[in-house]
PDB file of C-alpha atoms in Angstrom:
ATOM      1  CA  MET A   7      27.896  20.551 -47.968  1.00 34.00           C
ATOM      2  CA  THR A   8      25.969  20.044 -44.707  1.00 41.00           C
ATOM      3  CA  VAL A   9      25.306  16.394 -43.884  1.00 40.00           C
ATOM      4  CA  ASP A  10      21.941  15.708 -42.286  1.00 48.00           C
ATOM      5  CA  ALA A  11      22.568  14.618 -38.718  1.00 45.00           C
ATOM      6  CA  GLU A  12      20.368  11.526 -39.177  1.00 45.00           C
ATOM      7  CA  GLU A  13      21.799  10.264 -42.495  1.00 44.00           C
ATOM      8  CA  VAL A  14      24.612   8.502 -40.646  1.00 45.00           C
ATOM      9  CA  ASP A  15      24.473   6.859 -37.242  1.00 50.00           C
ATOM     10  CA  PRO A  16      27.041   8.951 -35.319  1.00 47.00           C
ATOM     11  CA  SER A  17      27.226   6.687 -32.270  1.00 47.00           C
ATOM     12  CA  ALA A  18      30.650   5.261 -33.092  1.00 49.00           C
ATOM     13  CA  ALA A  19      32.172   8.689 -33.723  1.00 51.00           C
ATOM     14  CA  ALA A  20      30.372  10.182 -30.741  1.00 50.00           C
ATOM     15  CA  ALA A  21      31.542   7.400 -28.438  1.00 52.00           C
ATOM     16  CA  ARG A  22      35.144   8.455 -28.983  1.00 55.00           C
ATOM     17  CA  SER A  23      34.426  11.885 -27.507  1.00 65.00           C
ATOM     18  CA  VAL A  24      32.152  10.812 -24.629  1.00 72.00           C
ATOM     19  CA  PRO A  25      33.605  11.186 -21.112  1.00 74.00           C
ATOM     20  CA  ALA A  26      33.511   7.896 -19.205  1.00 77.00           C
ATOM     21  CA  ASP A  27      31.139   9.263 -16.549  1.00 84.00           C
ATOM     22  CA  ALA A  28      28.756  11.048 -18.951  1.00 89.00           C
ATOM     23  CA  SER A  29      25.176   9.931 -19.527  1.00 91.00           C
ATOM     24  CA  VAL A  30      24.121  12.618 -22.035  1.00 94.00           C
ATOM     25  CA  VAL A  31      26.397  14.347 -24.553  1.00 94.00           C
ATOM     26  CA  LEU A  32      25.472  16.920 -27.198  1.00 94.00           C
ATOM     27  CA  ARG A  33      28.093  17.983 -29.731  1.00 93.00           C
ATOM     28  CA  GLN A  34      27.471  21.182 -31.734  1.00 93.00           C
ATOM     29  CA  VAL A  35      23.734  20.498 -31.814  1.00 94.00           C
ATOM     30  CA  SER A  36      21.434  22.899 -33.652  1.00 94.00           C
ATOM     31  CA  LYS A  37      17.769  22.607 -34.539  1.00 94.00           C
ATOM     32  CA  SER A  38      15.998  24.848 -37.020  1.00 93.00           C
ATOM     33  CA  PHE A  39      12.371  25.064 -38.075  1.00 91.00           C
ATOM     34  CA  GLY A  40      12.671  26.815 -41.405  1.00 89.00           C
ATOM     35  CA  PRO A  41      14.173  30.249 -40.686  1.00 90.00           C
ATOM     36  CA  LEU A  42      13.631  29.850 -36.919  1.00 89.00           C
ATOM     37  CA  VAL A  43      16.671  28.579 -35.024  1.00 90.00           C
ATOM     38  CA  ALA A  44      15.309  26.975 -31.841  1.00 91.00           C
ATOM     39  CA  VAL A  45      18.612  25.499 -30.609  1.00 92.00           C
ATOM     40  CA  SER A  46      21.954  26.850 -31.751  1.00 92.00           C
ATOM     41  CA  ASP A  47      25.325  25.097 -31.602  1.00 92.00           C
ATOM     42  CA  ILE A  48      25.000  23.577 -28.124  1.00 93.00           C
ATOM     43  CA  ASP A  49      27.825  21.542 -26.591  1.00 93.00           C
ATOM     44  CA  LEU A  50      26.739  19.908 -23.359  1.00 93.00           C
ATOM     45  CA  VAL A  51      27.872  17.031 -21.154  1.00 93.00           C
ATOM     46  CA  VAL A  52      25.461  15.790 -18.469  1.00 93.00           C
ATOM     47  CA  ARG A  53      26.492  13.408 -15.697  1.00 93.00           C
ATOM     48  CA  PRO A  54      24.433  11.512 -13.098  1.00 94.00           C
ATOM     49  CA  GLY A  55      22.646  13.676 -10.560  1.00 93.00           C
ATOM     50  CA  ILE A  56      20.247  16.569 -11.118  1.00 93.00           C
ATOM     51  CA  THR A  57      20.870  19.074 -13.894  1.00 93.00           C
ATOM     52  CA  ALA A  58      18.390  21.932 -14.210  1.00 90.00           C
ATOM     53  CA  ILE A  59      17.876  23.598 -17.586  1.00 90.00           C
ATOM     54  CA  LEU A  60      16.879  27.151 -16.830  1.00 85.00           C
ATOM     55  CA  GLY A  61      15.466  29.665 -19.283  1.00 82.00           C
ATOM     56  CA  PRO A  62      12.436  31.806 -20.091  1.00 78.00           C
ATOM     57  CA  ASN A  63       9.535  30.531 -22.157  1.00 78.00           C
ATOM     58  CA  GLY A  64      10.676  30.334 -25.766  1.00 81.00           C
ATOM     59  CA  ALA A  65      14.347  29.877 -24.876  1.00 83.00           C
ATOM     60  CA  GLY A  66      14.543  26.446 -26.549  1.00 89.00           C
ATOM     61  CA  LYS A  67      14.345  24.252 -23.425  1.00 90.00           C
ATOM     62  CA  SER A  68      11.596  21.935 -24.681  1.00 91.00           C
ATOM     63  CA  THR A  69      13.255  21.542 -28.083  1.00 93.00           C
ATOM     64  CA  LEU A  70      16.532  20.682 -26.367  1.00 94.00           C
ATOM     65  CA  LEU A  71      14.819  18.001 -24.268  1.00 94.00           C
ATOM     66  CA  ARG A  72      13.091  16.559 -27.342  1.00 94.00           C
ATOM     67  CA  LEU A  73      16.479  16.275 -29.041  1.00 94.00           C
ATOM     68  CA  ILE A  74      17.878  14.450 -26.009  1.00 95.00           C
ATOM     69  CA  CYS A  75      14.937  12.009 -26.050  1.00 94.00           C
ATOM     70  CA  GLY A  76      15.253  11.328 -29.772  1.00 92.00           C
ATOM     71  CA  LEU A  77      11.856  12.874 -30.501  1.00 92.00           C
ATOM     72  CA  ALA A  78      13.368  15.575 -32.713  1.00 91.00           C
ATOM     73  CA  LYS A  79      16.097  15.298 -35.325  1.00 92.00           C
ATOM     74  CA  PRO A  80      19.002  17.731 -34.971  1.00 94.00           C
ATOM     75  CA  THR A  81      19.616  19.865 -38.026  1.00 94.00           C
ATOM     76  CA  THR A  82      23.332  19.559 -37.324  1.00 93.00           C
ATOM     77  CA  GLY A  83      25.397  17.908 -34.611  1.00 93.00           C
ATOM     78  CA  SER A  84      25.105  14.655 -32.676  1.00 92.00           C
ATOM     79  CA  VAL A  85      23.264  13.467 -29.557  1.00 93.00           C
ATOM     80  CA  TRP A  86      24.459  10.572 -27.384  1.00 92.00           C
ATOM     81  CA  VAL A  87      22.369   9.236 -24.487  1.00 93.00           C
ATOM     82  CA  ALA A  88      23.026   6.189 -22.287  1.00 87.00           C
ATOM     83  CA  GLY A  89      25.175   4.353 -24.799  1.00 81.00           C
ATOM     84  CA  GLY A  90      23.839   5.440 -28.162  1.00 90.00           C
ATOM     85  CA  ASN A  91      21.887   7.789 -30.394  1.00 91.00           C
ATOM     86  CA  PRO A  92      18.279   7.828 -29.125  1.00 91.00           C
ATOM     87  CA  ARG A  93      16.897   8.166 -32.671  1.00 89.00           C
ATOM     88  CA  PHE A  94      18.646   4.977 -33.846  1.00 88.00           C
ATOM     89  CA  ASP A  95      19.221   2.896 -30.731  1.00 88.00           C
ATOM     90  CA  ASP A  96      16.210   1.242 -29.071  1.00 88.00           C
ATOM     91  CA  THR A  97      18.320   0.305 -26.057  1.00 89.00           C
ATOM     92  CA  ALA A  98      19.411   3.903 -25.497  1.00 89.00           C
ATOM     93  CA  ARG A  99      15.845   5.104 -25.927  1.00 90.00           C
ATOM     94  CA  GLY A 100      14.684   2.511 -23.386  1.00 90.00           C
ATOM     95  CA  HIS A 101      16.926   4.140 -20.757  1.00 93.00           C
ATOM     96  CA  ILE A 102      14.980   7.419 -21.021  1.00 95.00           C
ATOM     97  CA  GLY A 103      11.863   8.393 -19.056  1.00 94.00           C
ATOM     98  CA  LEU A 104      10.087  11.556 -20.246  1.00 92.00           C
ATOM     99  CA  VAL A 105       7.625  13.869 -18.502  1.00 91.00           C
ATOM    100  CA  PRO A 106       6.466  16.207 -21.315  1.00 89.00           C
ATOM    101  CA  GLN A 107       5.124  19.667 -20.659  1.00 83.00           C
ATOM    102  CA  GLN A 108       1.879  18.753 -22.437  1.00 79.00           C
ATOM    103  CA  ASP A 109      -0.593  16.496 -20.637  1.00 72.00           C
ATOM    104  CA  GLY A 110      -0.386  13.494 -22.979  1.00 70.00           C
ATOM    105  CA  VAL A 111      -2.651  11.210 -20.919  1.00 73.00           C
ATOM    106  CA  PHE A 112      -5.753   9.195 -21.827  1.00 80.00           C
ATOM    107  CA  GLU A 113      -8.455  11.157 -20.062  1.00 82.00           C
ATOM    108  CA  ARG A 114     -11.032   8.336 -19.901  1.00 89.00           C
ATOM    109  CA  GLN A 115      -8.675   5.849 -18.278  1.00 91.00           C
ATOM    110  CA  ALA A 116      -7.960   5.486 -14.578  1.00 93.00           C
ATOM    111  CA  ALA A 117      -4.422   6.277 -13.424  1.00 93.00           C
ATOM    112  CA  LEU A 118      -3.616   2.573 -12.940  1.00 95.00           C
ATOM    113  CA  GLU A 119      -4.732   1.759 -16.505  1.00 95.00           C
ATOM    114  CA  THR A 120      -2.674   4.641 -17.905  1.00 94.00           C
ATOM    115  CA  VAL A 121       0.546   3.682 -16.117  1.00 94.00           C
ATOM    116  CA  THR A 122      -0.006  -0.047 -16.723  1.00 96.00           C
ATOM    117  CA  LEU A 123      -0.203   0.695 -20.449  1.00 94.00           C
ATOM    118  CA  ALA A 124       3.144   2.507 -20.230  1.00 93.00           C
ATOM    119  CA  ALA A 125       4.625  -0.513 -18.418  1.00 95.00           C
ATOM    120  CA  THR A 126       3.229  -2.889 -21.056  1.00 95.00           C
ATOM    121  CA  LEU A 127       4.641  -0.807 -23.910  1.00 93.00           C
ATOM    122  CA  SER A 128       8.028  -0.914 -22.153  1.00 92.00           C
ATOM    123  CA  GLY A 129       7.892  -4.728 -22.158  1.00 92.00           C
ATOM    124  CA  LEU A 130       7.881  -5.080 -18.370  1.00 94.00           C
ATOM    125  CA  GLU A 131       6.913  -8.298 -16.635  1.00 93.00           C
ATOM    126  CA  ASN A 132       3.827  -7.970 -14.438  1.00 94.00           C
ATOM    127  CA  PRO A 133       3.059  -4.460 -15.721  1.00 95.00           C
ATOM    128  CA  GLU A 134       0.210  -3.799 -13.273  1.00 96.00           C
ATOM    129  CA  ALA A 135       2.465  -4.443 -10.267  1.00 96.00           C
ATOM    130  CA  GLN A 136       5.073  -2.077 -11.736  1.00 96.00           C
ATOM    131  CA  ALA A 137       2.365   0.541 -12.331  1.00 96.00           C
ATOM    132  CA  ARG A 138       1.213   0.283  -8.718  1.00 97.00           C
ATOM    133  CA  ARG A 139       4.794   0.759  -7.537  1.00 96.00           C
ATOM    134  CA  ALA A 140       5.233   3.866  -9.716  1.00 95.00           C
ATOM    135  CA  LEU A 141       1.938   5.405  -8.579  1.00 95.00           C
ATOM    136  CA  ASN A 142       2.803   4.818  -4.924  1.00 94.00           C
ATOM    137  CA  THR A 143       6.146   6.530  -5.568  1.00 91.00           C
ATOM    138  CA  VAL A 144       4.336   9.719  -6.622  1.00 90.00           C
ATOM    139  CA  GLU A 145       1.771   9.415  -3.793  1.00 89.00           C
ATOM    140  CA  LEU A 146      -1.250   8.516  -5.938  1.00 92.00           C
ATOM    141  CA  ASP A 147      -3.659   5.760  -4.900  1.00 94.00           C
ATOM    142  CA  PRO A 148      -3.462   3.015  -7.569  1.00 95.00           C
ATOM    143  CA  ASP A 149      -7.047   1.985  -6.801  1.00 93.00           C
ATOM    144  CA  LEU A 150      -8.501   5.439  -7.407  1.00 90.00           C
ATOM    145  CA  GLY A 151     -11.084   4.589 -10.052  1.00 87.00           C
ATOM    146  CA  ARG A 152     -11.801   8.086 -11.381  1.00 92.00           C
ATOM    147  CA  PRO A 153     -10.819   8.870 -14.981  1.00 93.00           C
ATOM    148  CA  VAL A 154      -7.620  10.885 -15.298  1.00 89.00           C
ATOM    149  CA  GLY A 155      -9.634  13.559 -17.123  1.00 89.00           C
ATOM    150  CA  THR A 156     -11.317  14.456 -13.822  1.00 92.00           C
ATOM    151  CA  PHE A 157      -7.992  14.916 -12.001  1.00 90.00           C
ATOM    152  CA  SER A 158      -6.556  18.258 -10.929  1.00 87.00           C
ATOM    153  CA  LYS A 159      -3.522  19.603 -12.803  1.00 84.00           C
ATOM    154  CA  GLY A 160      -1.239  18.472  -9.979  1.00 85.00           C
ATOM    155  CA  MET A 161      -2.649  14.925  -9.990  1.00 89.00           C
ATOM    156  CA  ARG A 162      -2.252  14.702 -13.751  1.00 89.00           C
ATOM    157  CA  GLN A 163       1.358  15.796 -13.410  1.00 88.00           C
ATOM    158  CA  ARG A 164       1.958  12.975 -10.956  1.00 90.00           C
ATOM    159  CA  VAL A 165       0.420  10.446 -13.363  1.00 92.00           C
ATOM    160  CA  LYS A 166       2.881  11.643 -16.012  1.00 92.00           C
ATOM    161  CA  VAL A 167       5.806  11.243 -13.608  1.00 92.00           C
ATOM    162  CA  ALA A 168       4.622   7.718 -12.733  1.00 94.00           C
ATOM    163  CA  GLN A 169       4.487   6.870 -16.459  1.00 94.00           C
ATOM    164  CA  ALA A 170       8.057   8.123 -16.865  1.00 94.00           C
ATOM    165  CA  LEU A 171       9.329   6.160 -13.850  1.00 95.00           C
ATOM    166  CA  VAL A 172       7.521   2.868 -14.403  1.00 95.00           C
ATOM    167  CA  HIS A 173      10.320   1.229 -16.451  1.00 95.00           C
ATOM    168  CA  ASP A 174      13.028   2.408 -14.011  1.00 93.00           C
ATOM    169  CA  PRO A 175      14.958   4.633 -16.456  1.00 94.00           C
ATOM    170  CA  THR A 176      18.550   5.731 -15.909  1.00 94.00           C
ATOM    171  CA  VAL A 177      17.897   9.121 -17.585  1.00 96.00           C
ATOM    172  CA  LEU A 178      14.785  11.008 -16.458  1.00 95.00           C
ATOM    173  CA  VAL A 179      13.800  14.035 -18.564  1.00 95.00           C
ATOM    174  CA  LEU A 180      11.307  16.398 -16.914  1.00 93.00           C
ATOM    175  CA  ASP A 181       9.847  19.360 -18.800  1.00 90.00           C
ATOM    176  CA  GLU A 182       8.390  21.805 -16.220  1.00 86.00           C
ATOM    177  CA  PRO A 183       7.358  18.888 -13.941  1.00 87.00           C
ATOM    178  CA  LEU A 184       6.170  20.997 -10.985  1.00 85.00           C
ATOM    179  CA  ASN A 185       3.487  22.923 -12.882  1.00 79.00           C
ATOM    180  CA  GLY A 186       0.152  22.717 -11.083  1.00 75.00           C
ATOM    181  CA  LEU A 187       1.441  21.088  -7.908  1.00 78.00           C
ATOM    182  CA  ASP A 188       0.567  22.507  -4.508  1.00 81.00           C
ATOM    183  CA  PRO A 189       3.452  23.350  -2.123  1.00 80.00           C
ATOM    184  CA  ARG A 190       3.402  19.968  -0.356  1.00 83.00           C
ATOM    185  CA  GLN A 191       3.336  18.071  -3.658  1.00 83.00           C
ATOM    186  CA  ARG A 192       6.150  20.236  -5.013  1.00 85.00           C
ATOM    187  CA  GLN A 193       8.291  19.450  -1.996  1.00 86.00           C
ATOM    188  CA  HIS A 194       7.574  15.740  -2.345  1.00 86.00           C
ATOM    189  CA  MET A 195       8.536  15.784  -6.039  1.00 87.00           C
ATOM    190  CA  ILE A 196      11.713  17.741  -5.366  1.00 89.00           C
ATOM    191  CA  GLU A 197      12.678  15.206  -2.686  1.00 89.00           C
ATOM    192  CA  LEU A 198      11.901  12.332  -5.095  1.00 90.00           C
ATOM    193  CA  PHE A 199      14.061  13.840  -7.845  1.00 91.00           C
ATOM    194  CA  ARG A 200      16.864  14.414  -5.342  1.00 91.00           C
ATOM    195  CA  ARG A 201      16.705  10.761  -4.241  1.00 90.00           C
ATOM    196  CA  LEU A 202      16.873   9.605  -7.844  1.00 91.00           C
ATOM    197  CA  GLY A 203      19.864  11.857  -8.488  1.00 92.00           C
ATOM    198  CA  ASP A 204      21.594  10.695  -5.309  1.00 92.00           C
ATOM    199  CA  ALA A 205      21.011   7.084  -6.404  1.00 91.00           C
ATOM    200  CA  GLY A 206      23.018   7.672  -9.571  1.00 92.00           C
ATOM    201  CA  ARG A 207      20.228   8.484 -12.022  1.00 93.00           C
ATOM    202  CA  THR A 208      20.563  11.357 -14.444  1.00 95.00           C
ATOM    203  CA  VAL A 209      17.691  13.786 -13.838  1.00 95.00           C
ATOM    204  CA  LEU A 210      17.227  16.618 -16.334  1.00 94.00           C
ATOM    205  CA  VAL A 211      14.680  19.204 -15.180  1.00 92.00           C
ATOM    206  CA  SER A 212      13.638  22.229 -17.205  1.00 89.00           C
ATOM    207  CA  SER A 213      12.128  25.231 -15.474  1.00 83.00           C
ATOM    208  CA  HIS A 214      11.562  28.956 -15.827  1.00 78.00           C
ATOM    209  CA  VAL A 215      10.775  29.225 -12.090  1.00 72.00           C
ATOM    210  CA  LEU A 216      14.021  30.274 -10.494  1.00 71.00           C
ATOM    211  CA  ASP A 217      13.365  29.417  -6.851  1.00 70.00           C
ATOM    212  CA  GLU A 218      12.446  25.850  -7.887  1.00 75.00           C
ATOM    213  CA  VAL A 219      15.840  25.361  -9.521  1.00 77.00           C
ATOM    214  CA  GLU A 220      17.583  26.756  -6.476  1.00 75.00           C
ATOM    215  CA  ARG A 221      15.714  24.262  -4.260  1.00 78.00           C
ATOM    216  CA  PHE A 222      16.902  21.333  -6.382  1.00 79.00           C
ATOM    217  CA  GLY A 223      20.444  22.122  -5.248  1.00 70.00           C
ATOM    218  CA  SER A 224      21.473  21.172  -8.739  1.00 75.00           C
ATOM    219  CA  ARG A 225      23.884  21.963 -11.483  1.00 87.00           C
ATOM    220  CA  VAL A 226      22.321  24.694 -13.607  1.00 88.00           C
ATOM    221  CA  VAL A 227      22.444  25.061 -17.381  1.00 89.00           C
ATOM    222  CA  VAL A 228      21.175  28.468 -18.545  1.00 87.00           C
ATOM    223  CA  VAL A 229      19.645  28.621 -22.030  1.00 88.00           C
ATOM    224  CA  ALA A 230      18.692  31.896 -23.712  1.00 84.00           C
ATOM    225  CA  LYS A 231      17.487  32.302 -27.301  1.00 85.00           C
ATOM    226  CA  GLY A 232      18.493  28.736 -28.101  1.00 89.00           C
ATOM    227  CA  ARG A 233      22.056  29.118 -26.872  1.00 90.00           C
ATOM    228  CA  LEU A 234      23.785  27.762 -23.800  1.00 90.00           C
ATOM    229  CA  VAL A 235      24.952  30.920 -22.037  1.00 86.00           C
ATOM    230  CA  ALA A 236      26.263  29.532 -18.730  1.00 85.00           C
ATOM    231  CA  GLU A 237      26.546  26.379 -16.638  1.00 87.00           C
ATOM    232  CA  GLY A 238      27.549  25.514 -13.075  1.00 84.00           C
ATOM    233  CA  ASP A 239      25.835  25.885  -9.717  1.00 81.00           C
ATOM    234  CA  PHE A 240      24.351  29.331  -9.205  1.00 73.00           C
ATOM    235  CA  HIS A 241      27.299  30.547  -7.114  1.00 73.00           C
ATOM    236  CA  GLU A 242      29.724  29.427  -9.848  1.00 75.00           C
ATOM    237  CA  ILE A 243      27.644  31.221 -12.442  1.00 72.00           C
ATOM    238  CA  ARG A 244      27.662  34.341 -10.284  1.00 66.00           C
ATOM    239  CA  ASP A 245      31.458  34.125 -10.100  1.00 69.00           C
ATOM    240  CA  LEU A 246      31.553  34.476 -13.892  1.00 67.00           C
ATOM    241  CA  LEU A 247      30.088  37.930 -13.540  1.00 62.00           C
ATOM    242  CA  ASP A 248      32.982  39.740 -11.913  1.00 58.00           C
ATOM    243  CA  THR A 249      32.509  42.739 -14.184  1.00 60.00           C
ATOM    244  CA  GLN A 250      28.850  43.005 -13.235  1.00 70.00           C
ATOM    245  CA  PRO A 251      28.278  45.330 -10.255  1.00 78.00           C
ATOM    246  CA  HIS A 252      26.931  43.730  -7.072  1.00 83.00           C
ATOM    247  CA  ARG A 253      24.264  45.209  -4.824  1.00 87.00           C
ATOM    248  CA  LEU A 254      24.049  45.019  -1.039  1.00 91.00           C
ATOM    249  CA  ARG A 255      21.255  46.029   1.320  1.00 93.00           C
ATOM    250  CA  VAL A 256      22.321  47.292   4.745  1.00 94.00           C
ATOM    251  CA  ASN A 257      19.977  47.600   7.725  1.00 93.00           C
ATOM    252  CA  CYS A 258      21.380  50.072  10.209  1.00 92.00           C
ATOM    253  CA  ALA A 259      20.487  52.676  12.842  1.00 91.00           C
ATOM    254  CA  ASP A 260      20.900  55.800  10.653  1.00 93.00           C
ATOM    255  CA  ALA A 261      20.778  55.336   6.890  1.00 93.00           C
ATOM    256  CA  ARG A 262      21.650  58.933   5.942  1.00 94.00           C
ATOM    257  CA  SER A 263      24.875  59.149   7.926  1.00 94.00           C
ATOM    258  CA  LEU A 264      25.961  55.686   6.730  1.00 94.00           C
ATOM    259  CA  ALA A 265      25.296  56.573   3.088  1.00 93.00           C
ATOM    260  CA  ALA A 266      27.267  59.807   3.431  1.00 93.00           C
ATOM    261  CA  GLU A 267      30.213  57.823   4.840  1.00 92.00           C
ATOM    262  CA  LEU A 268      30.068  55.113   2.154  1.00 93.00           C
ATOM    263  CA  ILE A 269      29.809  57.347  -0.893  1.00 91.00           C
ATOM    264  CA  ARG A 270      33.252  58.790  -0.183  1.00 90.00           C
ATOM    265  CA  SER A 271      34.906  55.464  -1.062  1.00 90.00           C
ATOM    266  CA  SER A 272      35.870  54.426  -4.600  1.00 88.00           C
ATOM    267  CA  ALA A 273      34.643  50.900  -3.756  1.00 87.00           C
ATOM    268  CA  VAL A 274      31.047  52.189  -3.723  1.00 92.00           C
ATOM    269  CA  LEU A 275      29.579  53.076  -7.113  1.00 92.00           C
ATOM    270  CA  GLY A 276      26.297  54.377  -5.737  1.00 91.00           C
ATOM    271  CA  CYS A 277      24.015  54.524  -2.686  1.00 92.00           C
ATOM    272  CA  ASP A 278      20.238  54.618  -2.345  1.00 93.00           C
ATOM    273  CA  ILE A 279      18.514  55.497   0.920  1.00 93.00           C
ATOM    274  CA  VAL A 280      15.455  53.225   1.017  1.00 94.00           C
ATOM    275  CA  ASP A 281      14.176  54.434   4.388  1.00 94.00           C
ATOM    276  CA  ASP A 282      15.574  55.792   7.656  1.00 93.00           C
ATOM    277  CA  GLU A 283      17.192  52.433   8.494  1.00 93.00           C
ATOM    278  CA  THR A 284      17.995  50.925   5.088  1.00 95.00           C
ATOM    279  CA  VAL A 285      20.714  51.660   2.533  1.00 94.00           C
ATOM    280  CA  GLU A 286      21.250  49.851  -0.778  1.00 95.00           C
ATOM    281  CA  LEU A 287      24.690  50.211  -2.318  1.00 93.00           C
ATOM    282  CA  THR A 288      26.279  49.174  -5.605  1.00 92.00           C
ATOM    283  CA  THR A 289      29.887  47.999  -5.717  1.00 89.00           C
ATOM    284  CA  ASP A 290      32.291  46.229  -8.062  1.00 83.00           C
ATOM    285  CA  ASP A 291      34.303  44.866  -5.115  1.00 82.00           C
ATOM    286  CA  VAL A 292      32.124  43.110  -2.553  1.00 80.00           C
ATOM    287  CA  ARG A 293      34.981  42.271  -0.169  1.00 82.00           C
ATOM    288  CA  ALA A 294      36.190  45.858  -0.084  1.00 88.00           C
ATOM    289  CA  ALA A 295      32.607  47.069   0.405  1.00 89.00           C
ATOM    290  CA  ARG A 296      32.074  44.735   3.368  1.00 87.00           C
ATOM    291  CA  ARG A 297      35.296  45.949   5.001  1.00 89.00           C
ATOM    292  CA  LEU A 298      34.204  49.528   4.361  1.00 92.00           C
ATOM    293  CA  LEU A 299      30.807  48.873   5.961  1.00 92.00           C
ATOM    294  CA  LEU A 300      32.348  47.482   9.119  1.00 90.00           C
ATOM    295  CA  ALA A 301      34.741  50.438   9.349  1.00 92.00           C
ATOM    296  CA  ALA A 302      31.921  52.929   8.719  1.00 92.00           C
ATOM    297  CA  GLY A 303      29.833  51.349  11.466  1.00 91.00           C
ATOM    298  CA  ARG A 304      32.695  51.740  13.924  1.00 91.00           C
ATOM    299  CA  ASN A 305      33.427  55.327  12.851  1.00 92.00           C
ATOM    300  CA  LEU A 306      29.773  56.328  13.212  1.00 92.00           C
ATOM    301  CA  ASP A 307      29.295  54.283  16.376  1.00 92.00           C
ATOM    302  CA  GLN A 308      26.192  52.635  14.964  1.00 90.00           C
ATOM    303  CA  THR A 309      25.165  48.999  14.697  1.00 88.00           C
ATOM    304  CA  LEU A 310      24.754  47.365  11.280  1.00 90.00           C
ATOM    305  CA  HIS A 311      21.892  44.936  11.831  1.00 89.00           C
ATOM    306  CA  ALA A 312      22.182  43.026   8.540  1.00 88.00           C
ATOM    307  CA  ILE A 313      24.113  43.042   5.259  1.00 88.00           C
ATOM    308  CA  THR A 314      22.157  41.218   2.547  1.00 87.00           C
ATOM    309  CA  PRO A 315      23.357  40.541  -1.026  1.00 83.00           C
ATOM    310  CA  LEU A 316      20.601  41.453  -3.476  1.00 82.00           C
ATOM    311  CA  ASP A 317      22.030  39.719  -6.521  1.00 73.00           C
ATOM    312  CA  ASP A 318      23.578  36.478  -5.225  1.00 68.00           C
ATOM    313  CA  ASP A 319      20.592  34.448  -6.358  1.00 66.00           C
ATOM    314  CA  LEU A 320      19.436  32.754  -9.525  1.00 63.00           C
ATOM    315  CA  GLU A 321      16.987  35.474 -10.480  1.00 64.00           C
ATOM    316  CA  SER A 322      19.563  38.227 -10.836  1.00 69.00           C
ATOM    317  CA  VAL A 323      22.075  35.907 -12.478  1.00 68.00           C
ATOM    318  CA  PHE A 324      19.417  34.760 -14.910  1.00 68.00           C
ATOM    319  CA  ARG A 325      18.350  38.289 -15.845  1.00 69.00           C
ATOM    320  CA  TYR A 326      21.940  39.352 -16.403  1.00 71.00           C
ATOM    321  CA  LEU A 327      22.892  36.323 -18.513  1.00 70.00           C
ATOM    322  CA  VAL A 328      19.772  36.535 -20.672  1.00 67.00           C
ATOM    323  CA  GLY A 329      20.368  40.260 -21.191  1.00 67.00           C
ATOM    324  CA  ARG A 330      24.005  39.645 -22.042  1.00 64.00           C
ATOM    325  CA  SER A 331      23.069  37.130 -24.758  1.00 61.00           C
ATOM    326  CA  ALA A 332      20.650  39.527 -26.488  1.00 58.00           C
TER     327      ALA A 332
END
């Protein structure tokens, strides 16, 4: 018989398996909507700092964040956040600040009214002063009297972040928080999230934009089709893929002669001549390939201007991991 995850408060049992430095723990968590399995058997431990949840649209990221915030009930498994189960424990829930992907703002209110309401609902003393502080943190003028409904997408995003920050949460959950921001605003938000992580807060950020995650300098959790398929920083994830061939681009003086030299080696699985001065090679041994390149350059008496890895980034890792989980 399967016991509904919410029939019994699992906080006491979960506490026995929670690492001392953890702020979020999921144990064998699944969430189904009828026949659709949105999240499947996820075990995850999140510690203070920034953790990015990376996956394509429809991967289950938003459902996972809703489970962490106590807004959705797991079909099976247990969720522990900041000392308790967020569906049972008001104190645990009070430690969480959420920036949902949907707008969720009162369009006829000014930003100060909207964030002051969030502060009031959180039981803060002097809620307007706290709202002004939160709006200044996200670089919005608290005295801007326009209704939020007239704001740009980026401004509305910043109102949502101010709402999430106003009660000074220890766990900040951000679902695609950089949508609609211009480059300067994005950089400011990334710096803000970094400061919060460096200060000991737990910052969970979901994104399908790979270069954003890389700029967070964060731990990465990769989710595909509702499953956790990898975790670590992107170099650590890449190290898991030793059986996956690597690709290198070489800028040189004479691409044809270099390709002819390289293809003789067993360390090179294939060569493509891109143009007269560019070769792209595939190898299953990057170190051996680099040594081979240096030797080939000497033998041919030509200068290798640059050797660039084409797959040591989040985008290639992401594509490979998602494909592997299919």
